[in-house]
CSV table of C-alpha atoms and ligand atoms in Angstrom, one decimal:
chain,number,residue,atom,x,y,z
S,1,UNK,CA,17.3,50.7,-80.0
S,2,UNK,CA,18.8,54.2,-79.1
S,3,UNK,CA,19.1,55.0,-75.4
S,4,UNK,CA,18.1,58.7,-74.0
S,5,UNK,CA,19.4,59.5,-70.3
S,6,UNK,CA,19.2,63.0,-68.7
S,7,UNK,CA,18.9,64.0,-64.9
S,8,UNK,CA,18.0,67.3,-62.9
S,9,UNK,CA,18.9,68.2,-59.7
S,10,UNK,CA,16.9,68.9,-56.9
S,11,UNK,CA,18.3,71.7,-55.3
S,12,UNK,CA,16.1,74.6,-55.8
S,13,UNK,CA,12.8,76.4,-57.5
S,14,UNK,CA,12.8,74.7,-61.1
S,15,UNK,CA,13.1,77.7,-64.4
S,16,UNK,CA,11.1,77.8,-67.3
S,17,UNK,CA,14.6,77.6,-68.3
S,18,UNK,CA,15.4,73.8,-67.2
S,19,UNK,CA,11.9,73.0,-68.8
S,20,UNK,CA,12.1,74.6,-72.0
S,21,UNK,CA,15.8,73.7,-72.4
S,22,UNK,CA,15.3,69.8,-71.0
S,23,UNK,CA,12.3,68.9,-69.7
S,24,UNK,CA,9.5,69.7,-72.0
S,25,UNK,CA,12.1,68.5,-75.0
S,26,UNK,CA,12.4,64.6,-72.6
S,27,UNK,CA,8.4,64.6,-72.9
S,28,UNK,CA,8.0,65.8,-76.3
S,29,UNK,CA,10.6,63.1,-77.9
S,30,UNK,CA,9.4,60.4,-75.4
S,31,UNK,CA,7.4,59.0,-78.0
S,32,UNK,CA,9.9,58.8,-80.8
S,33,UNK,CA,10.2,55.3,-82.1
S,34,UNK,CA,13.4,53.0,-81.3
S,35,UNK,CA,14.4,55.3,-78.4
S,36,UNK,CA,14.6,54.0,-74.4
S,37,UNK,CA,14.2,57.0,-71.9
S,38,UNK,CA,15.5,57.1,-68.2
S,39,UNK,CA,15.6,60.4,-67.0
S,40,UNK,CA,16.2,60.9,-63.2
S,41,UNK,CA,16.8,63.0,-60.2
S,42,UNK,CA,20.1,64.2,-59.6
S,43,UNK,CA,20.3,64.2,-55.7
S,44,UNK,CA,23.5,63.1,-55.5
S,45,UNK,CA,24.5,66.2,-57.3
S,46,UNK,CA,22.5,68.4,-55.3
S,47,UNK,CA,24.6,67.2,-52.3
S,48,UNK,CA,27.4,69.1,-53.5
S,49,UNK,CA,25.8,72.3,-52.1
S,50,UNK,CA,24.6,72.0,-48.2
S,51,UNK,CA,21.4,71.0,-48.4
S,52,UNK,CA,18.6,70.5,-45.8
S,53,UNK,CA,17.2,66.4,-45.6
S,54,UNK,CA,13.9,67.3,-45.0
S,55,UNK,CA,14.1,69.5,-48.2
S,56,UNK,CA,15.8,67.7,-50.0
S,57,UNK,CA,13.6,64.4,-49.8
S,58,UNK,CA,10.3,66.9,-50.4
S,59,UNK,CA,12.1,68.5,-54.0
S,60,UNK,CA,12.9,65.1,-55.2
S,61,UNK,CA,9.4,64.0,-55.2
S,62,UNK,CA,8.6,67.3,-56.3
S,63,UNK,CA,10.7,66.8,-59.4
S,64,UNK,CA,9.2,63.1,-60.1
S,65,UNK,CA,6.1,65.3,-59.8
S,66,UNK,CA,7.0,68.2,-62.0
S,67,UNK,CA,8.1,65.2,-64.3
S,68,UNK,CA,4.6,63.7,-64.6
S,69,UNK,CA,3.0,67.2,-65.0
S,70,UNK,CA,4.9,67.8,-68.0
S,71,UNK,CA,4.1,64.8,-70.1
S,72,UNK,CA,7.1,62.3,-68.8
S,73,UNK,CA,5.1,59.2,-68.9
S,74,UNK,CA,6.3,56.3,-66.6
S,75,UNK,CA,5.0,53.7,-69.3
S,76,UNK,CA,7.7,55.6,-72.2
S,77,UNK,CA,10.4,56.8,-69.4
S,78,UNK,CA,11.9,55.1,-66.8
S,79,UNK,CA,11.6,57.6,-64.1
S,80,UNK,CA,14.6,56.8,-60.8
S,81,UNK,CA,16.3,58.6,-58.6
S,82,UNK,CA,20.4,58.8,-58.6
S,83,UNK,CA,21.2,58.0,-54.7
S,84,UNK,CA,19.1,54.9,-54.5
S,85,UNK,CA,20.7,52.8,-57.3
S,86,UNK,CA,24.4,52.5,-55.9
S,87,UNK,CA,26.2,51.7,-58.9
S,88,UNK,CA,26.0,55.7,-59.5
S,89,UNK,CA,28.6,55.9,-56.7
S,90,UNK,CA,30.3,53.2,-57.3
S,91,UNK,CA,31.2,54.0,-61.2
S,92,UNK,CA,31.9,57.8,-59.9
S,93,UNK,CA,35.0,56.0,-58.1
S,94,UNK,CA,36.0,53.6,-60.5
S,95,UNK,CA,36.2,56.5,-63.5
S,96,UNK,CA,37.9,59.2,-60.9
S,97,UNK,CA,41.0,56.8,-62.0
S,98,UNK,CA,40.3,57.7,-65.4
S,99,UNK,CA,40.2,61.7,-65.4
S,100,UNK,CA,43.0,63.9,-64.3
S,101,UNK,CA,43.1,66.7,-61.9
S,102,UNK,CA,44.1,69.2,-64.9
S,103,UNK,CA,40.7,68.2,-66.8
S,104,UNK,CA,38.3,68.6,-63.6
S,105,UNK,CA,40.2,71.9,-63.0
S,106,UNK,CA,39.0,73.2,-66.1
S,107,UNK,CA,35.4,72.7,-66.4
S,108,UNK,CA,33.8,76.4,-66.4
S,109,UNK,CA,31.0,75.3,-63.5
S,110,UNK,CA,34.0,74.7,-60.9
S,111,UNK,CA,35.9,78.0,-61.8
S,112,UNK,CA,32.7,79.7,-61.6
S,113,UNK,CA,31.8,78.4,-58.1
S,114,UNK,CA,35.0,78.5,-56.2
S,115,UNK,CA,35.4,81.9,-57.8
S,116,UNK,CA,34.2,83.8,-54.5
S,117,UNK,CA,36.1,81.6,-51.8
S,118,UNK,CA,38.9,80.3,-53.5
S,119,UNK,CA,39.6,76.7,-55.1
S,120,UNK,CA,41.6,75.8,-52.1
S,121,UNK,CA,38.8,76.0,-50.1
S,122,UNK,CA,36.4,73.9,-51.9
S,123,UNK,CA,34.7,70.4,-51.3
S,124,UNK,CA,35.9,67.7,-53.6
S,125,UNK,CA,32.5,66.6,-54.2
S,126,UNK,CA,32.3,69.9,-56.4
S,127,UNK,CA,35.2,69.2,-58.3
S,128,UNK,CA,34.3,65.6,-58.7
S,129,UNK,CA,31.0,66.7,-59.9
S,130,UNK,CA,31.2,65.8,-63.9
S,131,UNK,CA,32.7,62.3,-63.1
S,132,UNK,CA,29.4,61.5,-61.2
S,133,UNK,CA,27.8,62.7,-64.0
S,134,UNK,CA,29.9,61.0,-66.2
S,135,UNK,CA,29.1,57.6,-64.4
S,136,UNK,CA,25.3,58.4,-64.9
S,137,UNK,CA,25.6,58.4,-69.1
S,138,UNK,CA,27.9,55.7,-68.9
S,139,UNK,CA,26.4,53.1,-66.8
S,140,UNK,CA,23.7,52.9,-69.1
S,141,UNK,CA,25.4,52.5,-72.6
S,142,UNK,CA,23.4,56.2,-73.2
S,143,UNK,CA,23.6,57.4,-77.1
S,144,UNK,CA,22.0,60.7,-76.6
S,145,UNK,CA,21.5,63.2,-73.4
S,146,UNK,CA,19.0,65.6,-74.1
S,147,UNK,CA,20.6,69.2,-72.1
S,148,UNK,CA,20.9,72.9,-71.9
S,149,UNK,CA,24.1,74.8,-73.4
S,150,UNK,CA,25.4,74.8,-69.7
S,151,UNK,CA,26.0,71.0,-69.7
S,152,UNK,CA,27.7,70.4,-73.0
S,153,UNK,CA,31.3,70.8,-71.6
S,154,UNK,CA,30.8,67.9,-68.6
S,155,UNK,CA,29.5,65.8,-71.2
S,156,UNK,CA,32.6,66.5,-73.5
S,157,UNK,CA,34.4,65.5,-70.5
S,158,UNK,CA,32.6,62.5,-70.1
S,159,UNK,CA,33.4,61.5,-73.7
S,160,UNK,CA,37.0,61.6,-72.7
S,161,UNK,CA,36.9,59.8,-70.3
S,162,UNK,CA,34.9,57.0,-71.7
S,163,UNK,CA,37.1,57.1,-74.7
S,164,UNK,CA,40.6,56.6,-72.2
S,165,UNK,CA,38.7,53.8,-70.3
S,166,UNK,CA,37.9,51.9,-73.5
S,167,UNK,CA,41.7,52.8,-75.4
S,168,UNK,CA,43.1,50.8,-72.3
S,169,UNK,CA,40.4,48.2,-71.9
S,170,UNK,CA,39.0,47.4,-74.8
S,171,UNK,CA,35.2,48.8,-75.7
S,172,UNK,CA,33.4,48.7,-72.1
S,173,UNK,CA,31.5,52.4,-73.1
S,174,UNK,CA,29.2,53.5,-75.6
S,175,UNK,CA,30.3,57.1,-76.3
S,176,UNK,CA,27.3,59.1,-75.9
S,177,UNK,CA,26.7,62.5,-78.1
S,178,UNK,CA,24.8,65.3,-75.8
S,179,UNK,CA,21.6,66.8,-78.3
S,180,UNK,CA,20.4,70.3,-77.7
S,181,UNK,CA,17.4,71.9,-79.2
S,182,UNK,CA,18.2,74.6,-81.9
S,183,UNK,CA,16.0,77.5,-80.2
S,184,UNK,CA,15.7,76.9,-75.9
S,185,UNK,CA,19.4,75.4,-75.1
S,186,UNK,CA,20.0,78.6,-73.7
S,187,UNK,CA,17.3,80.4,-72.0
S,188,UNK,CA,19.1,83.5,-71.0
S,189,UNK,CA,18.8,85.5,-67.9
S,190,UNK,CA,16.0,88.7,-68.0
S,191,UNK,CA,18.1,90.8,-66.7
S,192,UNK,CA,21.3,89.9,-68.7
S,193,UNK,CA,21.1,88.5,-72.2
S,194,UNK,CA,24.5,87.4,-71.4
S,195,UNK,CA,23.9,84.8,-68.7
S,196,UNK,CA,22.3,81.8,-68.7
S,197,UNK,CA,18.8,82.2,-66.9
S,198,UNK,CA,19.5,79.9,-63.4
S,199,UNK,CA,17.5,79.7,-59.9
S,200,UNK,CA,20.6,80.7,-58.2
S,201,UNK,CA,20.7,84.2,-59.5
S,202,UNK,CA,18.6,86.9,-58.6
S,203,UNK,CA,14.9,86.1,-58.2
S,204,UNK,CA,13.7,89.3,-61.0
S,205,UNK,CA,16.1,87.2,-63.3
S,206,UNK,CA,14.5,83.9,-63.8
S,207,UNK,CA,10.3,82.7,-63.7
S,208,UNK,CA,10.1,80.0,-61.3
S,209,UNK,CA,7.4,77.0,-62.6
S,210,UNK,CA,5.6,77.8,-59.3
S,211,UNK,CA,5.4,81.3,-59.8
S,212,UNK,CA,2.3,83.1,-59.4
S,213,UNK,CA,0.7,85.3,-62.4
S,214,UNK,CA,1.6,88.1,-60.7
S,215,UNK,CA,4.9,88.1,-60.4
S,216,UNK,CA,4.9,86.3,-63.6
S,217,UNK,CA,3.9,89.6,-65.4
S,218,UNK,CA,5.6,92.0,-63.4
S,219,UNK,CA,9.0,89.9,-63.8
S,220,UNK,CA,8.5,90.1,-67.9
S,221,UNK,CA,7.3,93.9,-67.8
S,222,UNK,CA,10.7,94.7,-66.4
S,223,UNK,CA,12.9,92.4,-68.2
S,224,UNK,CA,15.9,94.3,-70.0
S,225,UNK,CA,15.4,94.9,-73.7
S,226,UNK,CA,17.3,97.3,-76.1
S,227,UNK,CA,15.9,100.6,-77.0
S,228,UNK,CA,14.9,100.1,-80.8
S,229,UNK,CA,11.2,99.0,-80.3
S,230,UNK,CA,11.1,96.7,-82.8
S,231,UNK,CA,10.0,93.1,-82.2
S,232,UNK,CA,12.5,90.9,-83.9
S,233,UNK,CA,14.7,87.9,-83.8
S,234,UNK,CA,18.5,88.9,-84.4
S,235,UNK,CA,21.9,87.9,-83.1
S,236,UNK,CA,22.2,91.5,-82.3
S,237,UNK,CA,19.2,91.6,-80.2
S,238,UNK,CA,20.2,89.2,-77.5
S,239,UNK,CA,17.3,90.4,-75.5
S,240,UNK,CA,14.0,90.6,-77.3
S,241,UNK,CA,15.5,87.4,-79.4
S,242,UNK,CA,15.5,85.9,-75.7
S,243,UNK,CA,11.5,87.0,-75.3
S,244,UNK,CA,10.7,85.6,-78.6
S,245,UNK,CA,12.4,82.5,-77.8
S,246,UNK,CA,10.2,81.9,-74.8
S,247,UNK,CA,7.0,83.5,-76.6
S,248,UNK,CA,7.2,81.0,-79.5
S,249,UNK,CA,7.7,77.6,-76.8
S,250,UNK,CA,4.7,78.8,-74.8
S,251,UNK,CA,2.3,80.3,-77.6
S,252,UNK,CA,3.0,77.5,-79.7
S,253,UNK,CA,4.0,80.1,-82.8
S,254,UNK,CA,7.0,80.8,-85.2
S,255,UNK,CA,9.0,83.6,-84.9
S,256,UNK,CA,8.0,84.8,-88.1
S,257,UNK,CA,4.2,84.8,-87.7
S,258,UNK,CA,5.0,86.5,-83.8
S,259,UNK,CA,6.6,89.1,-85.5
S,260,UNK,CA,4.0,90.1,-87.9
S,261,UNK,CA,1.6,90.2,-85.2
S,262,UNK,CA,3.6,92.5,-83.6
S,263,UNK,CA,4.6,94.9,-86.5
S,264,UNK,CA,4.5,98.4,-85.5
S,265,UNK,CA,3.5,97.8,-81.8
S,266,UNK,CA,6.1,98.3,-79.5
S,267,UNK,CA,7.8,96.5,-76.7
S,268,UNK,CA,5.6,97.1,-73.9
S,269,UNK,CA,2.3,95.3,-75.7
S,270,UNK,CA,4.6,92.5,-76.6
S,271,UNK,CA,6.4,92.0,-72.6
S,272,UNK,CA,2.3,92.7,-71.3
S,273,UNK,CA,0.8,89.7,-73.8
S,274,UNK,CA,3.9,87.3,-73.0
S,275,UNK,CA,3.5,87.7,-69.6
S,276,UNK,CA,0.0,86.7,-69.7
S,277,UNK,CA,0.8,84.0,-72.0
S,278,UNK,CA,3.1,82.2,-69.5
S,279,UNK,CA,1.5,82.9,-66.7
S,280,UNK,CA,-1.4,81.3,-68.3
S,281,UNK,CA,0.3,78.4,-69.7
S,282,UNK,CA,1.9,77.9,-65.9
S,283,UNK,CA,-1.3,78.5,-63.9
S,284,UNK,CA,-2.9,75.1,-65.9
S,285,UNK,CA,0.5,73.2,-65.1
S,286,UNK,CA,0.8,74.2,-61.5
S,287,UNK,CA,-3.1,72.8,-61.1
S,288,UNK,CA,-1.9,70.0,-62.8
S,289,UNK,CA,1.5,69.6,-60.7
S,290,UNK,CA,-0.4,70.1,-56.7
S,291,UNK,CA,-2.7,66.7,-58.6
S,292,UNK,CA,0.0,64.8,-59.2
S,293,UNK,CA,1.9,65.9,-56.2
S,294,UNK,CA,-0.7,65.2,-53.5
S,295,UNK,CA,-0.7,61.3,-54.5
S,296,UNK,CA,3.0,60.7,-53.0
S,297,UNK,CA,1.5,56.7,-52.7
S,298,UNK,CA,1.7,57.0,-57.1
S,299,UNK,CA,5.3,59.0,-57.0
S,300,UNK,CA,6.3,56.6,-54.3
S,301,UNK,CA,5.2,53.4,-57.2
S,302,UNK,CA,6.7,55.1,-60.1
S,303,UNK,CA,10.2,55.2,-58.5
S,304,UNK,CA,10.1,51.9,-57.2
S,305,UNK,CA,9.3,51.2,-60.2
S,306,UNK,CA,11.8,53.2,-62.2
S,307,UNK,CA,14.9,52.2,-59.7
S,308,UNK,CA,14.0,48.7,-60.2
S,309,UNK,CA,14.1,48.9,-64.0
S,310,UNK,CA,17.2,51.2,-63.9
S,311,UNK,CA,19.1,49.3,-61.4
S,312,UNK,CA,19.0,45.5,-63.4
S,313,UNK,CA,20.7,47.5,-66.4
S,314,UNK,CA,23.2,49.9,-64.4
S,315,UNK,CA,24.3,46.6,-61.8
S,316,UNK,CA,24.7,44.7,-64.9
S,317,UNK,CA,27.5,47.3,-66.5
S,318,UNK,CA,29.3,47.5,-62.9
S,319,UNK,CA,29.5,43.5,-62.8
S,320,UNK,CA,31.0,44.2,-66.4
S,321,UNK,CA,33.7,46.8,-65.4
S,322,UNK,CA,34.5,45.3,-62.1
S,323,UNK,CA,35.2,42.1,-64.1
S,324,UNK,CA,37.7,43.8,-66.5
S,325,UNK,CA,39.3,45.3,-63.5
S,326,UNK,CA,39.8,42.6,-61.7
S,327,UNK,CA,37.2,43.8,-58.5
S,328,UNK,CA,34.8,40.9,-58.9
P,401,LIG,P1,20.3,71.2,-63.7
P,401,LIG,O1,19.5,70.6,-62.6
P,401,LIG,O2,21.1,72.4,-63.4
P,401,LIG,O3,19.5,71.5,-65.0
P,401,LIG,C1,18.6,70.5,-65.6
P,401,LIG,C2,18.6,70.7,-67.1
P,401,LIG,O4,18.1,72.0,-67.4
P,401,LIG,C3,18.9,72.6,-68.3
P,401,LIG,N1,18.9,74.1,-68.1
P,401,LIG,C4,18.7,75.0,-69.0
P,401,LIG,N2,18.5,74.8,-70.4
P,401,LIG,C5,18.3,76.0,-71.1
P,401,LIG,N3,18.3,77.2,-70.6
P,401,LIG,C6,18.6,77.4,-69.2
P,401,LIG,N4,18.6,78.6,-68.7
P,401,LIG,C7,18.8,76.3,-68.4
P,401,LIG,N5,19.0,76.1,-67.1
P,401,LIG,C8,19.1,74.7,-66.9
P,401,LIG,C9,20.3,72.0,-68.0
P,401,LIG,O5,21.2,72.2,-69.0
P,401,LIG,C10,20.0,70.6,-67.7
P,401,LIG,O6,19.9,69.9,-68.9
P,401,LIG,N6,24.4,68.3,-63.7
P,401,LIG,C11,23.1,68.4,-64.2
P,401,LIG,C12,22.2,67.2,-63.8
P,401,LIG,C13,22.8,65.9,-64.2
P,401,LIG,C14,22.9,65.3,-65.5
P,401,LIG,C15,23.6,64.1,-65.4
P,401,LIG,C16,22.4,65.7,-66.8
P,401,LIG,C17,23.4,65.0,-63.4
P,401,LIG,N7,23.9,63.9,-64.1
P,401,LIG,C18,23.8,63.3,-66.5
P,401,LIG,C19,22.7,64.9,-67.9
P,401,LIG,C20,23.3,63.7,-67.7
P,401,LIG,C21,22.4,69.6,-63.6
P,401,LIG,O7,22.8,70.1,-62.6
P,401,LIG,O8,21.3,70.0,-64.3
């Protein structure tokens, strides 16, 4: 039996870029036989930006619930949140002996973040942020975390340090590969082909799953494209690739037979339909989501649920690891 374990964070509108890059993939490949599923909300993660309580508690039901809407099924996945099985924290100490100062220094997210204010100036929560994560593939003898592009070097890093903990201790961790879809493990930016589409850039950039139709249209009407018109899928056409990309996930359609439908009509037909293809697609989810997401007695079951069944194996691996180190 192979294990699956991914997590998102709670700390802002979700993208159509964390569901086509992880969260529709979780759902689709739930039902794969010999595979166990845990996916779970990343609060502790979110923490590491200032976060309102009352907020905070309302997003993480709301990703339980944006969970269920897309096909996560409870009776596959085992669906927890991060803060409310402790052995999240307590591994995150344990491996911060494992992982040097010179490796957390280096991972891209951290330089990025503490590029406007200075490194010096920074919470260590930040910096420790991939050894949490670390601790969350770890605990659970993971083989495979389903991510976006954005995630592969903390997972890398994760390898490392699993690898040192087991060279000194003998094997205590699986090493865990991260598996990213061929097409959507980078959803770019529409406004920049060259960034990865996020919820902390500019709102034209990125389509929220909440947005309305709209905006939905408008937002895809003015996304950046090059100036040669022609609808196809190329390296050199980061931009209308990018289109095509989120076209084919929602439509359902190759890139091939999208481009054939679109020979000899020009960009503005093309942004017009996929806006009214997503917007679609999104309207019959969101209906779906405010379901779901009105019965907070059902969310409230399926986490106990999921922290009960995630907690036996994660206290189980800390009892292991305190053992070799001598802590219990
Ligand atoms: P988060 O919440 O930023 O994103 C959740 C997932 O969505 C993917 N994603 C994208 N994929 C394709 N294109 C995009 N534009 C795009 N934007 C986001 C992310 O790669 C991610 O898979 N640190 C993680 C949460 C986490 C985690 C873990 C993940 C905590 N512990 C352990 C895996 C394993 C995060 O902040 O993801």
């Amino acid at each position: 039996m192979k294990r699956v374990v991914s997590g998102i964070k709670p700390s802002g509108d979700l993208t159509i870029g964390n569901y086509l890059g992880a969260m529709k993939r979780w759902a689709d490949n739930q039902h794969l036989d010999g595979y166990e599923n845990f996916f779970f909300v990343a609060n502790l993660h979110a923490i590491t930006v200032k976060q309102d309580a009352g907020l905070l508690r309302k997003r993480t039901f709301d990703i339980v619930a944006w969970l269920l809407t897309v096909g996560v099924d409870p009776n596959k996945s085992v669906i927890f949140i991060q803060s409310m099985i402790p052995a999240h924290s307590e591994i995150c100490w344990i491996l911060n002996n494992y992982v040097t100062m010179g490796e957390l220094a280096k991972m891209t997210q951290f330089k990025d973040k503490s590029l406007k204010s200075g490194k010096e100036g920074q919470f260590v929560g930040l910096y420790d942020y991939p050894v949490l994560m670390a601790g969350d593939v770890l605990l659970y003898d993971a083989d495979e975390i389903p991510v976006g592009m954005d995630q592969t070097q903390h997972i890398e890093l994760c390898k490392a340090i699993a690898q040192r903990f087991n060279n000194i201790h003998g094997e205590t961790f699986k090493i865990p590969k991260a598996t990213l879809s061929k097409t959507t493990a980078k959803i770019m930016s529409l406004n920049d082909a060259t960034k990865k589409m996020s919820k902390s850039e500019s709102a034209d950039s990125f389509i929220g799953l909440d947005e309305d139709p709209d905006s939905i249209i408008k937002k895809f009407k003015r996304a950046v494209t090059d100036s040669d018109n022609k609808i196809s899928f190329s390296k050199d056409k980061p931009e209308i690739s990018n289109l095509l990309t989120i076209y084919s996930e929602f439509a359902d359609k190759t890139f091939d037979e999208i481009e054939k439908e679109y020979e000899g009509k020009g960009y503005g037909v093309f942004k017009n339909d996929l806006g009214e293809i997503v917007s679609q697609k999104l309207k019959d989810i969101q209906k779906t989501f405010s379901e779901i997401r009105d019965d907070e007695e059902r969310l409230k079951n399926v986490i106990a649920e999921g922290n009960s069944n995630a907690g036996i194996i994660a206290n189980e691996k800390m009892n292991v690891v305190k053992g070799i180190l001598g802590l219990a």
